[in-house]
Short mmCIF file of C-alpha atoms and ligand atoms in Angstrom, two decimals:
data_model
loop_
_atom_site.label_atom_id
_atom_site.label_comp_id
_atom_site.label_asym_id
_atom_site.label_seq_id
_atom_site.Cartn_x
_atom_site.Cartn_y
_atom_site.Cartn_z
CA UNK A 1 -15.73 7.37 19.33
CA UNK A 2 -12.63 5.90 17.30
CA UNK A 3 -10.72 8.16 15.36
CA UNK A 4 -10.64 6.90 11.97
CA UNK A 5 -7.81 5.93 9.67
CA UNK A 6 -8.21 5.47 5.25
CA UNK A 7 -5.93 4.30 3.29
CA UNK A 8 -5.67 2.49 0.21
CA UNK A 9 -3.45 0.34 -2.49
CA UNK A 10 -3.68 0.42 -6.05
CA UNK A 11 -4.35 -2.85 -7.51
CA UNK A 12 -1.27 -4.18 -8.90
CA UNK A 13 -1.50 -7.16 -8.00
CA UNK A 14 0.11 -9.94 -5.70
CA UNK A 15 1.69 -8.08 -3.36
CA UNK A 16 5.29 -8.82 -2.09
CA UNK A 17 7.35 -8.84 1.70
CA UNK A 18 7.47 -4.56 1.06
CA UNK A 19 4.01 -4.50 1.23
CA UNK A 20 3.57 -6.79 4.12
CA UNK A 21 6.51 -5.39 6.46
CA UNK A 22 6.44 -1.73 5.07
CA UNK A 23 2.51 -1.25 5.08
CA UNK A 24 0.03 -4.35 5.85
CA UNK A 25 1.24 -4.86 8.99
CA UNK A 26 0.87 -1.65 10.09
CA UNK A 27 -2.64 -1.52 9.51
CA UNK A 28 -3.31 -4.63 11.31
CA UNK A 29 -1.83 -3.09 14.42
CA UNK A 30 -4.18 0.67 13.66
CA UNK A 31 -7.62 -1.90 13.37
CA UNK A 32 -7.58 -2.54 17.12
CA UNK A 33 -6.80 1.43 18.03
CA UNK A 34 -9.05 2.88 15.13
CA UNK A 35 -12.17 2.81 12.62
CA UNK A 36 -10.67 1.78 9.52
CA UNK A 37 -11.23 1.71 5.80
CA UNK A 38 -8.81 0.02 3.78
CA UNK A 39 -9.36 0.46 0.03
CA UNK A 40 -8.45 -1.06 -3.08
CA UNK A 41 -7.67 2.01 -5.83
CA UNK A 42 -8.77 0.60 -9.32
CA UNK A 43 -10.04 3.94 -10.56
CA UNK A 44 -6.68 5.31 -9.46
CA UNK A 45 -5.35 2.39 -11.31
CA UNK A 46 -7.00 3.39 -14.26
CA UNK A 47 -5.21 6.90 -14.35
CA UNK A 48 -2.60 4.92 -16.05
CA UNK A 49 -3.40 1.79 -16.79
CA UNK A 50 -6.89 2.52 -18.63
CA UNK A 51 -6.25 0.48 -21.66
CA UNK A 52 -4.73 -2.54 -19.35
CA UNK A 53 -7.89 -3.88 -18.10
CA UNK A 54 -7.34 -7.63 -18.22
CA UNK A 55 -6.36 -8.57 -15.51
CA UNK A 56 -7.84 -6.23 -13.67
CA UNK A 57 -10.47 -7.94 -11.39
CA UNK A 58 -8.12 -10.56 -10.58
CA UNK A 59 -5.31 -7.73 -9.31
CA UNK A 60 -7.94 -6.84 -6.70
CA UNK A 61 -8.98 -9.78 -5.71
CA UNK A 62 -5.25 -10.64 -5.46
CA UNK A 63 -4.43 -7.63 -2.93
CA UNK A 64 -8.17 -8.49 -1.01
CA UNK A 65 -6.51 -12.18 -0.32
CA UNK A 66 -3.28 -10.92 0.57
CA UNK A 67 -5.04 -8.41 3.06
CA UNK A 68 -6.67 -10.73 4.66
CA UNK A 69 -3.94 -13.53 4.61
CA UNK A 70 -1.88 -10.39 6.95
CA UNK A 71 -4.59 -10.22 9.18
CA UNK A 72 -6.74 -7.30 8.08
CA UNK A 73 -9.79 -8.19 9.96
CA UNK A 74 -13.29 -7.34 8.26
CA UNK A 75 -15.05 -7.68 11.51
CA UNK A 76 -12.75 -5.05 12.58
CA UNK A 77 -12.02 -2.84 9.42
CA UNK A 78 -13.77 -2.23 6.31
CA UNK A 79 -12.21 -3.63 3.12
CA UNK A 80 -13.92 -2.05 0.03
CA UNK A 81 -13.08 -1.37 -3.60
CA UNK A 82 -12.92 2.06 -5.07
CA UNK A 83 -15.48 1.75 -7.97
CA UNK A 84 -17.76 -0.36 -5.47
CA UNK A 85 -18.51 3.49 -3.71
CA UNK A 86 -19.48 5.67 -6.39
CA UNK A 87 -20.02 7.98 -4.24
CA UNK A 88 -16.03 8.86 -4.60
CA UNK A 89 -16.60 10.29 -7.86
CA UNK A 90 -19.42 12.41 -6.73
CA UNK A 91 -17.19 14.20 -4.24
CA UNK A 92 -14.33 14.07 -6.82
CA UNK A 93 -16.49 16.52 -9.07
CA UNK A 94 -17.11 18.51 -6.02
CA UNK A 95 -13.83 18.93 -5.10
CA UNK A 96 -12.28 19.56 -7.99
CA UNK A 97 -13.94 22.51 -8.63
CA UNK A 98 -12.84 24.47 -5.94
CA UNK A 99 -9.10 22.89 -6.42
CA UNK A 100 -7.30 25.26 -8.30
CA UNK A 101 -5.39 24.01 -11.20
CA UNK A 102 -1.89 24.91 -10.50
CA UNK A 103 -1.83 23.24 -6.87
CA UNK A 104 -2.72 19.85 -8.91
CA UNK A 105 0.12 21.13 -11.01
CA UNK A 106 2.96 21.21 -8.18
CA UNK A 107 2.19 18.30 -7.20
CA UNK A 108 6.04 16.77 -7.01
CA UNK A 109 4.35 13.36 -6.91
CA UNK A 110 2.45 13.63 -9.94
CA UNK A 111 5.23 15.36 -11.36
CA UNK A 112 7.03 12.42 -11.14
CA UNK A 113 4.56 9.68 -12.30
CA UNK A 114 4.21 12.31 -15.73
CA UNK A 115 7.49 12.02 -16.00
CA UNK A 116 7.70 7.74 -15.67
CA UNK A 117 5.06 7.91 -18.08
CA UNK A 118 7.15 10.13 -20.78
CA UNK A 119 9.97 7.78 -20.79
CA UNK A 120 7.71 4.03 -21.05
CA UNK A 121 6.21 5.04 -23.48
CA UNK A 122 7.68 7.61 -25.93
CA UNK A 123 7.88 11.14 -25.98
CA UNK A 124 4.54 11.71 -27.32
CA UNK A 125 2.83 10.80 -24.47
CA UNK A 126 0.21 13.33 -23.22
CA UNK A 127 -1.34 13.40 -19.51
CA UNK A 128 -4.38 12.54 -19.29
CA UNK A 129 -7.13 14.62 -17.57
CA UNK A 130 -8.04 11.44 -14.92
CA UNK A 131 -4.05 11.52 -14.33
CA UNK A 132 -3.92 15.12 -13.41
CA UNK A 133 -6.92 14.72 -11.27
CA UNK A 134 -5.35 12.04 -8.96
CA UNK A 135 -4.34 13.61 -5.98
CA UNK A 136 -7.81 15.23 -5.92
CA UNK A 137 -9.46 11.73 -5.80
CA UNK A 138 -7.36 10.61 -3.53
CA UNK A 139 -8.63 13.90 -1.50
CA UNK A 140 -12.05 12.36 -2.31
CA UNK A 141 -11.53 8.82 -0.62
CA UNK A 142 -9.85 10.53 2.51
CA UNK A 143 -12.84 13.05 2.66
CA UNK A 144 -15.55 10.89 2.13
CA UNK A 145 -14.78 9.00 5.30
CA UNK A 146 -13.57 12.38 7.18
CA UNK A 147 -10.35 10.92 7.85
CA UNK A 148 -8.30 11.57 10.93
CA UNK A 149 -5.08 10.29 10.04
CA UNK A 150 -3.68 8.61 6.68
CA UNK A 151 -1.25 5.76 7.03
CA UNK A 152 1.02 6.30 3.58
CA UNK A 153 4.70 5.89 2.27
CA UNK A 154 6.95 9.15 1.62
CA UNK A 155 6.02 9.18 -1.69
CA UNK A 156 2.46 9.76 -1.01
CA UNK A 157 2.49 12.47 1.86
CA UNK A 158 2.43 15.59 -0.72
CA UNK A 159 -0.35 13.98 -1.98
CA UNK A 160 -1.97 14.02 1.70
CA UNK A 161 -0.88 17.66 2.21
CA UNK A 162 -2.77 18.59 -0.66
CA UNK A 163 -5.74 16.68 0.81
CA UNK A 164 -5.57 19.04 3.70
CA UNK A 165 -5.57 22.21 1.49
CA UNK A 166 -8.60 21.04 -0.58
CA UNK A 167 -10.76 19.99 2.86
CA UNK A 168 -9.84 23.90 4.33
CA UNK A 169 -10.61 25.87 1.07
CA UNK A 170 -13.62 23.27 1.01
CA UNK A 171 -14.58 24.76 4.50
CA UNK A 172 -13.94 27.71 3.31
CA UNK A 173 -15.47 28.27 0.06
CA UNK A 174 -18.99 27.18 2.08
CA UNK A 175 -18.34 28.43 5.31
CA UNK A 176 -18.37 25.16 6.98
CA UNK A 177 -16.14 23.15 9.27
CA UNK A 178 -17.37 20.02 7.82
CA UNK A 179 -14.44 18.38 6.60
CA UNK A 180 -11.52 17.60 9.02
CA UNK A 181 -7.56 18.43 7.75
CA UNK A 182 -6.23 14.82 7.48
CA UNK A 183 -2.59 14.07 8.90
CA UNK A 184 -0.52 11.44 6.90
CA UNK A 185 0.83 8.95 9.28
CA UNK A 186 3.94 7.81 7.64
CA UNK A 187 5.16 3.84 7.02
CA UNK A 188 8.16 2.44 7.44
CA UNK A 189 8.41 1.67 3.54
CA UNK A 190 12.49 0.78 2.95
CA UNK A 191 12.25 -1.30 5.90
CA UNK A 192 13.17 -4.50 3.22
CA UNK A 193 15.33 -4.10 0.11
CA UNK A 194 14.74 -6.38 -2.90
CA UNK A 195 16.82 -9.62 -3.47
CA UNK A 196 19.67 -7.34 -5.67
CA UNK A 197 19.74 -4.87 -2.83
CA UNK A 198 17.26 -1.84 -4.59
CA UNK A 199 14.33 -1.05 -3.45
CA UNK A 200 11.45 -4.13 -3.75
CA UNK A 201 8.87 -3.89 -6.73
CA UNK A 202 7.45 -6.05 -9.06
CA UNK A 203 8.85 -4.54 -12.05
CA UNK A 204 12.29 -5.14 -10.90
CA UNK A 205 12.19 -8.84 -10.72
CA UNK A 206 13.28 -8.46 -6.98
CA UNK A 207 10.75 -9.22 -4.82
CA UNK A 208 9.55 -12.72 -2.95
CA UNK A 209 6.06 -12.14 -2.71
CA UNK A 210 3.79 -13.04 0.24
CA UNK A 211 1.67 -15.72 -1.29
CA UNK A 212 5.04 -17.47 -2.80
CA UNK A 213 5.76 -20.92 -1.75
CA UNK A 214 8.59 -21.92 0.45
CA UNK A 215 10.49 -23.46 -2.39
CA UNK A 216 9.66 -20.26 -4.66
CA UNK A 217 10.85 -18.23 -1.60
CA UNK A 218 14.06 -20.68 -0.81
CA UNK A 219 15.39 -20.20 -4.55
CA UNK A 220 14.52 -16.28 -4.47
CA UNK A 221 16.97 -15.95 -1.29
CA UNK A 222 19.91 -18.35 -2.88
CA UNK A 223 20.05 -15.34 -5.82
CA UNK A 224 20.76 -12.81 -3.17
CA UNK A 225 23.62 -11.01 -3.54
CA UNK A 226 26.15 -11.09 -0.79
CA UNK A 227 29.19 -9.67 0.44
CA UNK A 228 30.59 -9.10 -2.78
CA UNK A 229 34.27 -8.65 -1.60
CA UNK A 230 34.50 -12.37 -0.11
CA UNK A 231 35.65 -15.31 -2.62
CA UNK A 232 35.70 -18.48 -0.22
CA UNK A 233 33.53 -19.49 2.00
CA UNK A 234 36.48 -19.64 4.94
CA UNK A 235 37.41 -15.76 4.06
CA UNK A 236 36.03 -13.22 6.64
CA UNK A 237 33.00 -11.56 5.80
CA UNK A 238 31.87 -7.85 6.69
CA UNK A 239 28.38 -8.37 7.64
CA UNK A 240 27.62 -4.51 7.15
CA UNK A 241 28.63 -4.56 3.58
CA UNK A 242 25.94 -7.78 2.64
CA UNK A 243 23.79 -5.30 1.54
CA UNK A 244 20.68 -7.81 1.36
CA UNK A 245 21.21 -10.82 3.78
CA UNK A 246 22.21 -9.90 7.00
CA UNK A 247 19.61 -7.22 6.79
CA UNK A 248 16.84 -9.77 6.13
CA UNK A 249 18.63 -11.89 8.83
CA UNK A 250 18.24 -8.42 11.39
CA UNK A 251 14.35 -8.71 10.21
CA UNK A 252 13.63 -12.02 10.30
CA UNK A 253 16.15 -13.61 12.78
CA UNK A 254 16.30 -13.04 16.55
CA UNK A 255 18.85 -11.44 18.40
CA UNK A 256 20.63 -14.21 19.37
CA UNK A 257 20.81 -15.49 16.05
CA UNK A 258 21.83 -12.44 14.18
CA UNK A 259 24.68 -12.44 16.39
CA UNK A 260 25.85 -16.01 15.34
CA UNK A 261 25.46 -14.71 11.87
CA UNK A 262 27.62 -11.64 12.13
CA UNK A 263 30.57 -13.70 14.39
CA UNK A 264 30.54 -16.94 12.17
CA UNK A 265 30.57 -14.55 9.06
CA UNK A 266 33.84 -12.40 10.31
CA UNK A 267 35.58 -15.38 11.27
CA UNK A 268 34.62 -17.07 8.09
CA UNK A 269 33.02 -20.32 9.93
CA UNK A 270 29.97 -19.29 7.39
CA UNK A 271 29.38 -20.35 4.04
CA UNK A 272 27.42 -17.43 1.79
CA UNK A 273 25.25 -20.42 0.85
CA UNK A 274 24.77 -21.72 3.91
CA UNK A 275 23.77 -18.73 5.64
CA UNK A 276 21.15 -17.94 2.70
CA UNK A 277 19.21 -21.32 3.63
CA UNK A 278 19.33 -20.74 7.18
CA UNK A 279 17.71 -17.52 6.21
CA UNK A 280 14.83 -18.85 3.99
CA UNK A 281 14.05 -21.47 6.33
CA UNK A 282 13.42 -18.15 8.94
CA UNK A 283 11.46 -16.43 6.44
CA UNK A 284 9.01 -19.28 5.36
CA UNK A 285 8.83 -19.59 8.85
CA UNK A 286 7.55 -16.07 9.12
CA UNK A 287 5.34 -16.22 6.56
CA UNK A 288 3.93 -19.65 7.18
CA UNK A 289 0.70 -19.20 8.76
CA UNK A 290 -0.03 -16.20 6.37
CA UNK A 291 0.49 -18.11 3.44
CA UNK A 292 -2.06 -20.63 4.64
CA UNK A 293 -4.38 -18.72 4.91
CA UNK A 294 -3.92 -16.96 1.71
CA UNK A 295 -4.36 -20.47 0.56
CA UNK A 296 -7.57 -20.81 2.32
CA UNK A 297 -9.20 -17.94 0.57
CA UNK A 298 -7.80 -18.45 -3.14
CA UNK A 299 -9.59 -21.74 -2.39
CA UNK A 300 -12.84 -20.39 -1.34
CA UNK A 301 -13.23 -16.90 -3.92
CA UNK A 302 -17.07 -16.70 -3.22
CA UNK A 303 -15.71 -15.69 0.35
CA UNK A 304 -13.69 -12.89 -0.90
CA UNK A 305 -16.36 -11.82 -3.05
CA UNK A 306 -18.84 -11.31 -0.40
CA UNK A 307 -16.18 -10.01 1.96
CA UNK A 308 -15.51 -7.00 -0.96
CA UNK A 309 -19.01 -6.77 -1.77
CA UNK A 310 -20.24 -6.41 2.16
CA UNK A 311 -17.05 -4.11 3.04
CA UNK A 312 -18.17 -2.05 0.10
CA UNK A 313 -21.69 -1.73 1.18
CA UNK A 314 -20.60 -0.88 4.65
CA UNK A 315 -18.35 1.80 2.89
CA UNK A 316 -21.37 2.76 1.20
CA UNK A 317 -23.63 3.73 3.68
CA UNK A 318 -21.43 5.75 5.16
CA UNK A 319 -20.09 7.96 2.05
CA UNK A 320 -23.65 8.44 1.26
CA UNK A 321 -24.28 10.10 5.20
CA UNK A 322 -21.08 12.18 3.56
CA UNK A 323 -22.77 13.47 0.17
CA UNK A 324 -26.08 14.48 1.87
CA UNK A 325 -24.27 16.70 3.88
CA UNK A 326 -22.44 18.04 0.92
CA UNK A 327 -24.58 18.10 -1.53
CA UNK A 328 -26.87 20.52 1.48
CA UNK A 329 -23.49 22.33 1.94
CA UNK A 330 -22.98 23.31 -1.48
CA UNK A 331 -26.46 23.86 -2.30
CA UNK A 332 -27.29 21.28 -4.90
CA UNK A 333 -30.86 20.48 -5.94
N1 LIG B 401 -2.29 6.69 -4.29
C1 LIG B 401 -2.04 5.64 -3.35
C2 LIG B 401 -0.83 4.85 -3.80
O1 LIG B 401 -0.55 4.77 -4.96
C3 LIG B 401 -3.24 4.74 -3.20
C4 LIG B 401 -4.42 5.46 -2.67
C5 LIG B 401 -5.58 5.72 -3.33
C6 LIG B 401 -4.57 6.01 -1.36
N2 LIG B 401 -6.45 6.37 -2.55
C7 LIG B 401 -5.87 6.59 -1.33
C8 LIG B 401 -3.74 6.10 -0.24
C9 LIG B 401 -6.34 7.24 -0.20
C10 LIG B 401 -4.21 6.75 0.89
C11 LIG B 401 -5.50 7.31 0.92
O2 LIG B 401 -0.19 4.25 -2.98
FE1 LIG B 402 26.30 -12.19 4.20
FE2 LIG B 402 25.85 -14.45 5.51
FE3 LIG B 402 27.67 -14.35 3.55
FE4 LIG B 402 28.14 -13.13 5.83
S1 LIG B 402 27.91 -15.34 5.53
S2 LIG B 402 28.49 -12.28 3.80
S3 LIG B 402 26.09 -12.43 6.41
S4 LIG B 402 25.47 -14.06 3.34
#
C-alpha cells in the first residue's frame, strides 16, 4: 500500500513559474512514490472572496490546465475540486465541534490573512465565520483522505500542525485511532523571486506565468532589474548583487553556462541586455513543451471537464468510505 499525499491550491487563477518550480513540480515527482489527491480549494476561496464569484469557474479550470500542462498525471493522481466532494463539509461540521475555539484563534496564519483583510478593505471589516473556520477545513480535506504527509509552503505548516491536533483530540474524544496525525512536507517556495526581485505573486505585477507565450515571457525578463550599481555595458558586474537574473540564470541555465555568465559579467564582456535574452531564450526553452500542452487542453475544455468531473468522483468514493466510518464513530443516526 502507497502512503498517501493531499494537497491543494486555491483557485486564483493562472498560475505563474512560483507555482511551477516552488510546488507543481514537486508533486509530479510524489505521484510515482505515492497515492495522491491534488485539490483545487474554491470553498477555501470563498472564505474571502465570497462576493467575487465571476470568474470563478474559469480560475479552476485555469489551475486544472496548468496542472496538467506540469505533468500531474490523472492516471496516476486524483485531480478533484473542493465543492465537487461534499463530503468535506460533512467532516468540516464534525470537526469543528470538537475544535476548540481559541486554537482556531492562534492560528498565526489566519492571524495574518485577518489582518490583510483589515487593511484592503477598511477598518470596518469583520471576519467572517467561514474565514475563522479555515484551517479546520483544511483539517477536513487532509482527514477525509487520511493523509500521510502534506506537501505545503511555510506559510501553511501551522495550519497542518493544527490538522494534527484536531485528528488526535478527534481520536480522542471517540476513543478511536481512526484518523492518522498528518506531517507537512515542506516546498521549496522562494526558490524564484519575481521580475523586481520580491517574492512572485500575481498581485505584484511580477510574475511570468506558465501558460505565457515566449514573446510575453521575452519582454517580462527585459524589465528585470539588474545589477543596479553597473552603468555601461563594458563596466564589471557583481553577479551576486543581480538580485533577479543570475539567479534565474543558476535555475534555468546549466553549469557551464552560468559560469560564462558570471566571468563575462565581471569582466564586463556582457551586456545587461544581452544577457536578459540569452536568459529568456533558456526559459521558453524550459517551459516549451509545458506550454504546449497547456495549449492542447485550453483547446479541448470538454477534456478538462471530464478529467475534474472523473477525479472528483474518484475523490468521492473514497471520502464517502471516510464518513461511514465517522458518522459510526461518532454515533450519528
Ligand atoms: N490553504 C491552502 C493554501 O492556501 C490550500 C489548501 C486547501 C490546502 N486545502 C488544503 C493545502 C489541504 C494542503 C492541504 O495554499
Ligand atoms: Fe546580471 Fe547578466 Fe547584467 Fe551581469 S550581465 S549584471 S548577470 S544581467
Amino acid at each position: 500500500m502507497k502512503q498517501r499525499i493531499m494537497s491543494g491550491m486555491r483557485p486564483t487563477g493562472k498560475l505563474h513559474l512560483g507555482h511551477y518550480l516552488g510546488v507543481i513540480d514537486n508533486w509530479v515527482n510524489l505521484q510515482e512514490e505515492y497515492d495522491c489527491y491534488y485539490q483545487v480549494a474554491d470553498w477555501h476561496a470563498l472564505t474571502t472572496k465570497y462576493d467575487k464569484t465571476d470568474c470563478l469557474r474559469q480560475d479552476v479550470a485555469d489551475v486544472v490546465m496548468d496542472w496538467l500542462a506540469c505533468g500531474i498525471d490523472p492516471q496516476k493522481s486524483t485531480i478533484y475540486v473542493q465543492s465537487l466532494v461534499p463530503e468535506t463539509a460533512e467532516l468540516h461540521i464534525y470537526l469543528s465541534m470538537i475544535t476548540p475555539q481559541n486554537w482556531v484563534e492562534r492560528d498565526p496564519t489566519l492571524k495574518d490573512m485577518a489582518k490583510i483583510l483589515k487593511t484592503k478593505e477598511g477598518m470596518g471589516t469583520q471576519v467572517n465565520y467561514g474565514l475563522m473556520g479555515y484551517p479546520v477545513l483544511m483539517t477536513a480535506d487532509i482527514l477525509l483522505f487520511n493523509a500521510d504527509f502534506v506537501p505545503v509552503g511555510i506559510d501553511q505548516v501551522a495550519h497542518v500542525e493544527l490538522s494534527r491536533d484536531i485528528a488526535r483530540r478527534f481520536n480522542y474524544v471517540y476513543q478511536t485511532d481512526f484518523f492518522k496525525e498528518p506531517q507537512p512536507k515542506l516546498n521549496n517556495c522562494s526558490l524564484i523571486c519575481g521580475l523586481d526581485g520580491n517574492k512572485m505573486g500575481k498581485s505584484f505585477n511580477n510574475d511570468i506565468k506558465i501558460s505565457d507565450t515566449e514573446e510575453v515571457t521575452t519582454k517580462k525578463i527585459m524589465t528585470a532589474i539588474t545589477d543596479r550599481s553597473r552603468m555601461r555595458k563594458d563596466d564589471p558586474g557583481h553577479p551576486d548583487e543581480c538580485e533577479v537574473v543570475y539567479k534565474y540564470w543558476k535555475i534555468f541555465g546549466s553549469e557551464n553556462e552560468l559560469q560564462t555568465v558570471e566571468n563575462e559579467c565581471k569582466a564586463g564582456a556582457r551586456g545587461c541586455a544581452d544577457c536578459k535574452r540569452q536568459l529568456a531564450i533558456k526559459v521558453n526553452e524550459r517551459m516549451s513543451e509545458i506550454r504546449e500542452r497547456r495549449k492542447y487542453y485550453e483547446q479541448n475544455p470538454q477534456l478538462v471537464e471530464k478529467i475534474i468531473r472523473e477525479g472528483s468522483e474518484k475523490a468521492r468514493e473514497e471520502a464517502q468510505k471516510t464518513l461511514k466510518k465517522v458518522r459510526e464513530l461518532v454515533k450519528m443516526y
